[in-house]
Amino acid sequence: PTGSVNISPEDVYLSGSDNCGSVHLVSVIPNSFDCTNSGPNTVTLTVTDVNGNQSSCTATVTVEDNVPPVISCNPITVDLPEDGVGSTYHLTETDIEAIAAGSTDNCGIASLSVSPNSFTCEEEGENTVTLTVIDIHGNESTCETTVTVNGLIPELTITEGPLPEFCQGELLVLTVDSTEPVATYEWTTGETTSSIEVGGDGIYGVTVTSITGCEVYAEYEVTGFDPEILLSAYTIVAAEEAFLNGNNIVETGAVGATQLGTGQIKVHQASTIVGFAKAENFNLNQGSTIGQQVYGPADVDIPIFLFNTLSNAGSPDAQVNASQSLTLTGSVYDVVTVREDATVTFTEENVYVNQLITFEGASIEFDGCANVYINEEFKLAKGGTINSANNHIVFYVNENVIIERGSEVNANIFANNYQILAKGANGNGNNEPEPTYMTGLFIANRVHGSKNVIWNASDVCDPCSAGTGGSPAPAPEAETIFDVNFWPNPSETVFNLEMITLNQKDEIYIQVHDMNNKLILIDTFNFDAVYQFGEKLESGVYIVRLTQGRDSKVVRLVKY
C-alpha cells in the first residue's frame, strides 16, 4: 500500500555450504523496490565464510502490485445543452475527475470512467452511475454515485382568442405559452408554430420541445364554436343598416347589423349574401337571397376607433399630377391630392391625413402594411384603386366614405359613426358593366352597396402596430350622404345625372334655372336612376337644384 518494499538477504537465500563451516549472509543488492521496479528484477546475494572468503550469486525478485485503487465517489449536477431537439449532455473529463475526486492508488491511476456517461431530457433528475478506477497495473475499483441532470421542462398553457384585429375568417386562434424557451412546436393539426387557427369544435394537441430537448404534450378542447360572435367572420358590419341593392354579392364573409331592436339588413334587386347574415330585422325582395338568416344583433367586439389629431392646416400638402407617380415618405399631411390616373405610394406604417382627394383612375398604394387616419370625407373616384399589392391596410376615416364605380379596394375601412357607400354600375345598352370590388372588413354606422358591387373578406393577416394621434376628438354627429355626379360638363348634347344618397324612400326633385333665374325644368326621378336632360337647352349657364327630403344640392352646368 505504501508503493515501496525492502528485502533482506534471507528473502533470496536458499542454501549454501563451506568447507570450514557455515556461511554468513552479507548483503543482497538491490534490496529496495518501488512501483517503477514492477516485474522481474535481478539481485546479487553475497555470503562469506568464517575465514572471510566471499561468494555471490544472483536471484530474481519479481515485484507485483496487487493493491486496488482506493476509490471515492462524489455526486455532481449537470445542465443539458440548449441546442434544441435531441440535446445530449456528455460527461467531460472535468466532470469525471470531479466524480472521482479523492480516489488514490499506491502506484498511480491509469484511467477513470463513468457509465452511463451521456444524458438526454429522458434522464432529467437523479441518475445512478458507476465510477471505475484502474491503476497502472490493471487493478480496478468501482463505486456508485448520482449524476443529477437539469433540463428545461416547459409548463404549457393554451389559450383561445380571436384573430388579430382586422384579420378575417371564421376562425379562432389557439396559442401555446411555455415557461421555458422553445425549440419546436408540433400540433396534431400539422402546424409547427406557437399559434394555430381552428375553425370548429375539437381537441387540439401540441408537443413542445424546449431548447434542452425536453418534450411536453398538452391538449385544448374547443367547445361551442360560434362564428356569429367573431368580428373576423364578417365582411360588412353596420350599426344601423347594411343595404345591398342591385346585383350586389357578398361572396365571402358574413354581414351583420349590431344595433339592438332596430338594426337591419336589406338585400334588394337580385343581391346575394352567400354566407350568413345576422340582424334584428331583414328585408329581402326581387330575387335576393341570403345563405342563412340569423335573427338577433350581431354581437361582435368592434375595434377602438383611432382618431387623427396630428394633422392640421400647418401640415404639409402633397399633390400627384395626372398620370404621374409620387412616393411620400412622411407620416403627417394636411391635404393629399391624387389627380387623374396618378399613383401615390405611402412608405410609412402610420399615415395621418386631414383630407385625401382623388380623381378618376387614381391609385393609392403602400410599401407594406399600413394604418391610414383621415379626418375629412374620403371619396375614391371612378376607376380608383387602393392597395393593388394586397398588403394589410386599415383606413380609420372620421367621416363618410364613398367608393365610386369601377374601383378596386383591398383594405379594411372603419368609418366610425358614419357611412360607407360603394357604387358599381350594371351594363345596359351600349354601356359595359363597371363593377366595384370591395375586399376587406367594412365597419360603419351604415354600409350601402349600390349596383354591381362584389364584396369579399381578405385573406391577408399581417397588420402593422397602430400609431397614436393623441387623445381622440369628440365625434360630431354623422351627416347624411347626399351628393351628385354630372357628366359631361360642359356638354354639347345632354347631361347625365347620378345621385349619391342612402335615402331609398324619397324621390329626387330637380329644378333647372337659367342665369336670369327663369325656371326651365321641374321633374322627379328615383334615387337609383341615371337622369338625362338638356337636349333642347340653348347654349348657356344653368343652375340645377336637387332636393331629397331635407337634403339639397346646387350645381352649375354649361351648355355649348
C-alpha atoms as one frame of an Amber mdcrd trajectory, in Angstrom:
protein
   0.000   0.000   0.000   2.887   2.437   0.501   4.188   1.877  -3.008   7.627
   0.528  -1.926   9.121  -2.646  -0.427  12.513  -3.707   1.076  14.049  -7.188
   1.133  16.802  -8.811   3.201  19.394 -11.433   2.135  17.307 -14.085   3.839
  14.476 -13.442   1.375  16.541 -14.756  -1.536  18.914 -17.176   0.247  18.028
 -20.789  -0.472  21.080 -22.775   0.648  24.849 -22.693   0.914  27.878 -24.521
   2.427  31.567 -24.057   3.167  34.495 -26.462   3.918  35.158 -24.774   7.214
  31.630 -24.473   8.442  28.533 -22.482   7.689  28.270 -19.404   5.553  27.249
 -15.950   6.706  24.861 -13.715   4.693  26.428 -10.387   3.887  24.048  -8.496
   1.542  21.549  -8.537  -1.284  21.777  -5.779  -3.849  19.491  -4.105  -4.726
  17.305  -4.559  -1.697  14.706  -1.720  -2.162  11.953  -1.627  -4.828   9.061
   0.699  -5.804   6.392   0.860  -8.493   8.983   1.582 -11.166  10.518  -1.870
 -10.491   7.373  -3.755 -11.230   8.161  -7.141 -12.787  11.339  -9.315 -12.595
  14.455  -7.766 -11.073  17.959  -9.440 -10.828  19.615  -9.135  -7.445  23.047
 -10.284  -6.192  23.400 -12.173  -2.907  26.818 -12.090  -1.191  27.907 -14.569
   1.512  31.197 -15.127   3.459  32.742 -17.987   5.406  34.494 -17.893   8.762
  37.758 -17.041   7.080  36.469 -14.084   5.169  36.139 -15.793   1.803  33.145
 -14.456  -0.191  30.847 -15.914  -2.801  27.913 -14.401  -4.647  25.064 -15.498
  -6.842  22.055 -13.895  -8.496  18.359 -14.343  -7.971  15.197 -12.921  -9.479
  12.917 -10.737  -7.397   9.501 -10.230  -9.050   7.681  -7.111  -7.855   3.900
  -7.247  -8.103   1.218  -4.520  -7.429  -1.924  -6.291  -6.317  -3.388  -3.386
  -4.364  -6.576  -1.952  -5.953  -7.098   1.815  -6.037  -8.656   3.481  -3.045
 -11.829   4.869  -4.646 -14.046   7.814  -3.761 -17.430   8.623  -5.478 -18.881
  12.133  -5.459 -22.315  13.247  -6.812 -22.431  16.010  -9.435 -25.089  18.088
 -11.236 -25.058  18.860 -14.966 -27.238  21.024 -17.277 -28.420  19.786 -20.653
 -27.121  21.902 -23.556 -29.501  24.468 -25.106 -29.255  23.196 -28.655 -32.818
  22.099 -29.282 -34.260  18.726 -30.191 -32.010  15.763 -29.333 -29.957  17.706
 -26.777 -27.460  15.327 -25.161 -25.005  16.002 -22.355 -21.751  14.015 -22.446
 -19.715  13.912 -19.237 -16.479  15.792 -19.686 -13.056  14.902 -18.319 -13.572
  17.576 -15.693 -16.933  16.038 -14.694 -15.363  12.579 -14.284 -12.472  13.963
 -12.285 -14.998  15.672 -10.016 -16.847  12.384  -9.513 -13.573  10.564  -8.722
 -12.077  13.319  -6.557 -10.263  11.756  -3.561  -9.518   8.446  -5.320  -5.855
   7.301  -4.933  -3.574   4.412  -5.794  -0.196   3.291  -4.482   1.358   3.253
  -7.950  -0.845   5.695  -9.811  -4.191   5.782 -11.596  -4.200   4.893 -15.250
  -7.841   5.643 -16.160 -11.173   6.895 -14.887 -14.532   6.077 -16.484 -18.213
   6.592 -15.686 -21.146   4.598 -17.011 -23.565   5.792 -18.249 -21.776   8.916
 -19.419 -24.362  10.672 -21.639 -27.806  12.023 -20.766 -30.860  13.452 -22.508
 -34.050  15.007 -21.183 -35.363  11.477 -20.614 -32.786  11.227 -17.816 -33.759
  14.542 -16.241 -33.363  14.234 -12.476 -31.144  11.848 -10.462 -29.275   9.059
 -12.258 -27.143   6.310 -10.655 -23.776   5.943 -12.345 -20.780   3.649 -11.790
 -17.262   5.020 -11.465 -14.424   2.672 -12.456 -10.846   3.483 -11.454  -7.974
   1.387 -12.932  -4.385   1.751 -11.769  -1.285   1.454 -13.917  -1.045  -2.255
 -13.210  -4.635  -3.090 -14.128  -6.106  -3.230 -10.662  -9.559  -1.662 -10.606
 -12.100  -0.427  -8.130 -15.735   0.625  -8.657 -18.351   2.596  -6.778 -21.738
   4.161  -7.444 -22.859   7.760  -7.188 -25.532  10.125  -8.553 -25.478  12.444
 -11.557 -28.352  14.935 -11.382 -29.437  16.175 -14.834 -31.115  19.564 -15.150
 -33.285  20.062 -18.268 -35.705  22.889 -19.158 -39.077  21.189 -18.890 -41.826
  23.520 -20.153 -45.072  24.089 -18.347 -47.648  24.767 -21.057 -50.738  26.965
 -21.166 -53.051  27.011 -24.212 -55.363  29.992 -24.660 -58.182  30.687 -27.110
 -58.776  34.031 -28.789 -59.930  35.784 -31.971 -57.806  36.582 -34.997 -55.771
  39.800 -34.775 -57.779  42.993 -35.357 -58.970  43.426 -38.950 -57.919  39.890
 -39.906 -60.734  37.846 -41.389 -62.014  34.295 -41.348 -64.418  32.119 -39.365
 -61.518  31.089 -37.155 -60.249  31.081 -33.603 -56.593  31.301 -32.641 -55.100
  28.785 -30.202 -51.804  29.929 -28.706 -49.494  27.860 -26.521 -47.291  29.639
 -23.984 -44.287  27.936 -22.409 -42.437  28.699 -19.197 -39.191  27.723 -20.922
 -37.587  28.745 -24.223 -38.922  26.593 -27.052 -37.055  24.879 -29.867 -40.020
  23.380 -31.763 -43.813  23.177 -31.783 -45.784  20.347 -33.353 -49.587  20.451
 -33.298 -51.761  17.470 -34.053 -53.071  19.501 -36.989 -49.572  19.560 -38.514
 -48.667  23.218 -37.852 -45.260  23.981 -36.334 -45.861  27.454 -34.869 -46.860
  28.679 -31.420 -50.334  29.697 -32.672 -52.771  27.922 -34.963 -56.122  28.869
 -36.460 -59.039  26.485 -35.956 -62.476  26.571 -37.477 -64.581  24.378 -35.213
 -65.029  22.353 -32.041 -62.489  19.646 -31.276 -59.483  18.597 -29.235 -56.221
  20.119 -30.389 -52.882  18.878 -29.074 -49.360  20.247 -29.241 -45.938  18.820
 -28.435 -43.475  21.473 -27.311 -39.755  20.760 -27.216 -37.619  23.069 -25.117
 -34.183  24.250 -26.157 -32.740  21.472 -23.964 -34.721  18.833 -25.870 -37.364
  18.239 -23.207 -40.766  17.391 -24.704 -44.152  18.135 -23.156 -47.580  17.422
 -24.664 -50.722  19.421 -23.901 -54.280  19.433 -25.246 -57.029  22.023 -25.517
 -60.693  21.430 -26.277 -62.698  23.989 -28.242 -66.400  23.802 -27.434 -69.341
  25.896 -28.540 -67.554  27.341 -31.570 -69.739  30.199 -32.845 -68.569  32.282
 -35.838 -71.505  34.671 -35.302 -69.686  36.325 -32.378 -66.371  36.653 -34.237
 -65.739  40.014 -35.882 -63.301  38.238 -38.188 -66.170  36.201 -39.654 -67.758
  39.335 -41.151 -67.073  41.395 -44.261 -69.701  44.064 -43.523 -70.592  45.275
 -40.020 -73.093  48.121 -39.732 -74.605  49.528 -36.573 -77.958  50.644 -38.014
 -78.210  49.235 -41.524 -76.458  47.217 -44.170 -78.162  47.757 -47.541 -77.186
  45.797 -50.651 -79.084  46.958 -53.695 -78.908  45.920 -57.346 -76.814  42.813
 -58.085 -74.568  43.120 -55.064 -72.949  39.886 -53.923 -71.126  39.133 -50.703
 -69.096  36.157 -51.849 -67.141  35.528 -48.641 -67.631  36.722 -45.099 -70.836
  37.489 -43.239 -72.975  40.642 -42.977 -74.096  41.936 -39.597 -76.099  44.780
 -38.039 -75.206  45.338 -34.391 -77.956  47.655 -33.156 -80.368  46.068 -30.721
 -84.010  46.244 -31.799 -83.651  48.388 -34.936 -80.581  47.050 -36.724 -81.490
  45.762 -40.170 -80.099  44.114 -43.277 -81.756  44.972 -46.589 -80.991  42.866
 -49.677 -82.748  44.139 -52.794 -82.871  43.651 -56.555 -81.222  40.275 -57.083
 -78.480  40.790 -54.498 -76.918  37.845 -52.681 -75.195  37.085 -49.386 -73.608
  33.681 -49.861 -72.835  33.046 -46.179 -74.774  34.049 -43.107 -76.209  37.404
 -42.084 -77.203  38.435 -38.570 -79.529  41.277 -37.567 -82.728  42.003 -35.698
 -84.568  42.758 -38.952 -84.328  41.555 -42.561 -85.819  42.942 -45.764 -85.419
  40.896 -48.965 -87.010  41.488 -52.343 -86.794  40.877 -56.099 -84.994  37.537
 -56.071 -82.428  38.386 -53.408 -81.045  35.575 -51.244 -79.130  35.031 -48.003
 -77.366  31.768 -47.245 -78.512  31.808 -43.607 -80.534  34.425 -41.773 -79.754
  34.672 -38.063 -82.104  36.862 -36.060 -80.555  38.971 -33.316 -77.965  41.736
 -33.141 -74.507  40.876 -34.438 -72.815  40.801 -31.038 -69.203  41.333 -32.051
 -66.351  43.292 -30.475 -65.862  46.422 -32.593 -62.260  47.711 -32.506 -61.488
  51.021 -30.856 -61.611  53.799 -33.428 -58.273  55.612 -33.674 -58.514  59.343
 -34.345 -56.119  61.561 -36.272 -55.191  64.508 -34.066 -51.777  65.034 -35.656
 -52.798  66.575 -38.995 -53.650  70.261 -39.118 -53.649  73.180 -41.545 -49.942
  73.639 -40.945 -49.113  70.089 -42.008 -47.562  69.713 -45.484 -49.719  69.196
 -48.566 -48.882  66.843 -51.417 -50.198  66.601 -54.987 -49.609  63.930 -57.598
 -50.161  65.311 -61.085 -52.168  63.474 -63.721 -50.615  60.215 -64.944 -47.647
  60.696 -62.593 -46.371  58.671 -59.627 -45.157  60.018 -56.316 -43.756  58.299
 -53.238 -44.498  60.020 -49.925 -42.078  59.198 -47.110 -43.658  61.435 -44.467
 -46.317  60.407 -41.998 -48.366  63.584 -41.348 -50.149  65.636 -44.061 -52.908
  68.181 -44.399 -54.263  67.610 -47.948 -53.054  64.896 -50.320 -54.422  65.169
 -53.869 -54.112  62.363 -56.422 -55.188  63.527 -59.879 -56.383  61.547 -62.936
 -54.591  58.193 -63.431 -51.934  59.188 -60.893 -50.416  56.947 -58.212 -49.377
  57.879 -54.705 -47.332  55.419 -52.634 -47.005  55.791 -48.873 -43.954  54.272
 -47.193 -44.790  54.827 -43.519 -46.713  52.298 -41.444 -48.905  55.035 -39.909
 -50.116  57.874 -42.162 -52.141  60.849 -40.902 -54.070  62.928 -43.475 -56.697
  65.620 -42.988 -58.127  65.141 -46.476 -57.302  62.612 -49.197 -58.673  63.769
 -52.573 -58.732  61.514 -55.640 -59.634  61.932 -59.298 -60.706  59.323 -61.845
 -58.296  56.412 -62.147 -56.268  57.379 -59.058 -54.293  54.698 -57.230 -53.361
  54.687 -53.552 -50.519  52.258 -52.839 -48.334  51.222 -49.897 -44.848  49.748
 -49.462 -46.145  47.321 -46.839 -48.772  47.109 -44.139 -50.153  50.472 -43.050
 -52.766  52.309 -40.987 -54.254  55.461 -42.534 -56.067  58.067 -40.419 -58.321
  60.539 -42.307 -60.381  63.399 -40.875 -62.480  64.567 -43.839 -64.911  62.702
 -46.092 -62.983  60.264 -48.273 -64.112  59.658 -51.835 -62.323  57.228 -54.157
 -63.116  58.482 -57.638 -64.336  56.332 -60.508 -61.953  53.539 -61.510 -59.775
  54.090 -58.462 -57.536  51.551 -56.776 -56.489  51.059 -53.169 -53.628  48.668
 -52.375 -53.172  46.589 -55.519 -50.180  44.918 -53.800 -52.601  43.339 -51.316
 -50.852  44.493 -48.146 -52.705  44.629 -44.828 -54.195  48.147 -44.810 -56.633
  49.786 -42.352 -58.353  53.123 -43.045 -59.715  54.977 -39.996 -61.996  57.632
 -41.531 -63.762  60.026 -39.183 -66.334  60.923 -41.849 -68.309  59.377 -44.699
 -66.613  57.120 -47.249 -67.708  56.954 -50.902 -66.272  54.454 -53.387 -67.224
  55.198 -56.990 -67.982  52.636 -59.713 -65.280  50.589 -61.356 -62.987  50.833
 -58.338 -60.996  48.111 -56.610 -60.454  48.320 -52.861 -58.196  45.957 -50.941
 -58.340  47.494 -47.472 -60.228  47.470 -44.205 -62.286  50.630 -43.755 -63.602
  51.828 -40.388 -65.865  54.856 -40.808 -66.552  55.416 -37.097 -70.192  56.557
 -36.709 -70.525  57.490 -40.375 -71.452  55.747 -43.607 -69.733  53.721 -46.314
 -71.231  53.856 -49.799 -69.803  51.628 -52.535 -71.172  52.102 -56.057 -70.838
  49.966 -59.132 -72.665  50.082 -62.447 -74.618  47.418 -64.314 -74.285  47.076
 -68.052 -77.139  48.449 -70.097 -77.499  49.462 -73.726 -74.069  50.307 -75.025
 -72.605  50.668 -71.560 -70.319  47.968 -70.227 -70.781  46.971 -66.569 -68.456
  48.708 -64.128 -68.355  46.501 -61.029 -66.705  47.700 -57.863 -64.663  45.212
 -55.830 -64.579  45.647 -52.064 -62.188  43.248 -50.306 -61.679  43.641 -46.577
 -63.650  44.401 -43.419 -66.013  47.377 -43.641 -67.351  48.894 -40.409 -69.667
  51.907 -40.234 -72.975  53.138 -38.903 -74.458  52.339 -42.313 -72.934  50.363
 -45.177 -74.547  50.605 -48.598 -73.661  48.737 -51.782 -75.358  50.102 -54.873
 -75.397  48.247 -58.199 -72.895  45.557 -59.031 -70.607  45.629 -56.004 -68.678
  42.447 -55.194 -67.731  42.068 -51.534 -65.161  39.639 -50.123 -63.212  39.004
 -46.961 -59.449  39.382 -47.200 -57.045  36.504 -46.665 -54.206  38.849 -45.631
 -53.354  38.925 -41.925 -50.139  40.859 -41.356 -51.111  44.051 -39.509 -48.837
  46.911 -38.531 -48.800  48.214 -34.989 -51.237  51.091 -34.758 -49.811  54.540
 -34.125 -51.239  57.163 -31.845 -52.581  60.528 -32.808 -53.162  61.768 -29.283
 -56.456  61.935 -27.420 -59.494  61.392 -29.652 -61.502  64.443 -30.587 -65.258
  64.336 -29.944 -67.050  62.701 -32.845 -69.599  65.044 -34.470 -72.982  63.768
 -35.447 -72.959  61.879 -38.704 -74.030  63.810 -41.770 -76.239  62.347 -44.448
 -74.516  61.280 -47.651 -76.013  63.422 -50.420 -74.015  64.293 -53.498 -74.329
  64.243 -57.272 -72.266  63.259 -60.305 -72.764  65.127 -63.618 -71.230  64.258
 -66.947 -70.251  65.640 -69.336 -69.902  69.202 -68.131 -69.683  71.290 -70.285
 -71.902  69.406 -72.747 -72.895  69.865 -76.360 -75.864  67.477 -76.133 -77.308
  66.118 -72.884 -76.291  65.999 -69.230 -76.244  62.746 -67.248 -77.049  62.969
 -63.585 -76.481  60.329 -60.901 -77.188  60.777 -57.190 -75.074  59.610 -54.265
 -77.535  59.021 -51.442 -78.546  56.428 -48.876 -82.137  57.639 -48.828 -84.049
  54.911 -50.642 -87.549  56.219 -49.867 -87.843  59.789 -51.179 -87.799  60.753
 -54.846 -85.254  63.244 -56.139 -86.770  66.638 -57.059 -84.902  68.593 -59.780
 -85.256  72.269 -60.708 -83.247  73.902 -63.505 -82.913  77.714 -63.811 -81.118
  79.807 -66.393 -78.841  82.705 -65.453 -81.887  85.033 -65.424 -83.380  82.820
 -62.705 -86.053  81.622 -65.120 -87.331  78.131 -64.253 -86.590  75.879 -67.233
 -87.308  72.384 -65.898 -89.071  70.656 -62.982 -89.038  66.886 -62.660 -88.564
  63.941 -60.266 -86.654  60.663 -60.519 -85.683  57.698 -58.339 -82.527  57.573
 -56.256 -81.003  54.752 -58.349 -81.724  56.195 -61.814 -79.372  57.925 -64.228
 -81.345  61.017 -65.173 -80.769  62.674 -68.578 -81.851  66.152 -69.632 -80.778
  69.239 -71.568 -81.005  68.099 -75.176 -83.238  71.071 -76.032 -81.496  73.616
 -73.858 -79.815  76.531 -75.571 -76.170  77.367 -75.017 -75.589  78.990 -71.684
 -75.055  78.514 -67.966 -77.708  76.723 -65.887 -78.220  76.327 -62.138 -79.570
  72.937 -61.026 -81.067  72.375 -57.565 -81.603  68.786 -56.381 -83.711  68.057
 -53.324 -84.485  64.835 -51.482 -86.279  65.102 -48.176 -84.336  67.653 -46.124
 -81.187  67.400 -48.215 -80.385  69.608 -51.183 -77.520  70.227 -53.567 -76.888
  73.011 -56.123 -74.597  72.594 -59.126 -73.635  74.758 -62.126 -73.762  73.348
 -65.679 -72.584  74.754 -69.011 -74.237  74.006 -72.370 -72.242  74.798 -75.548
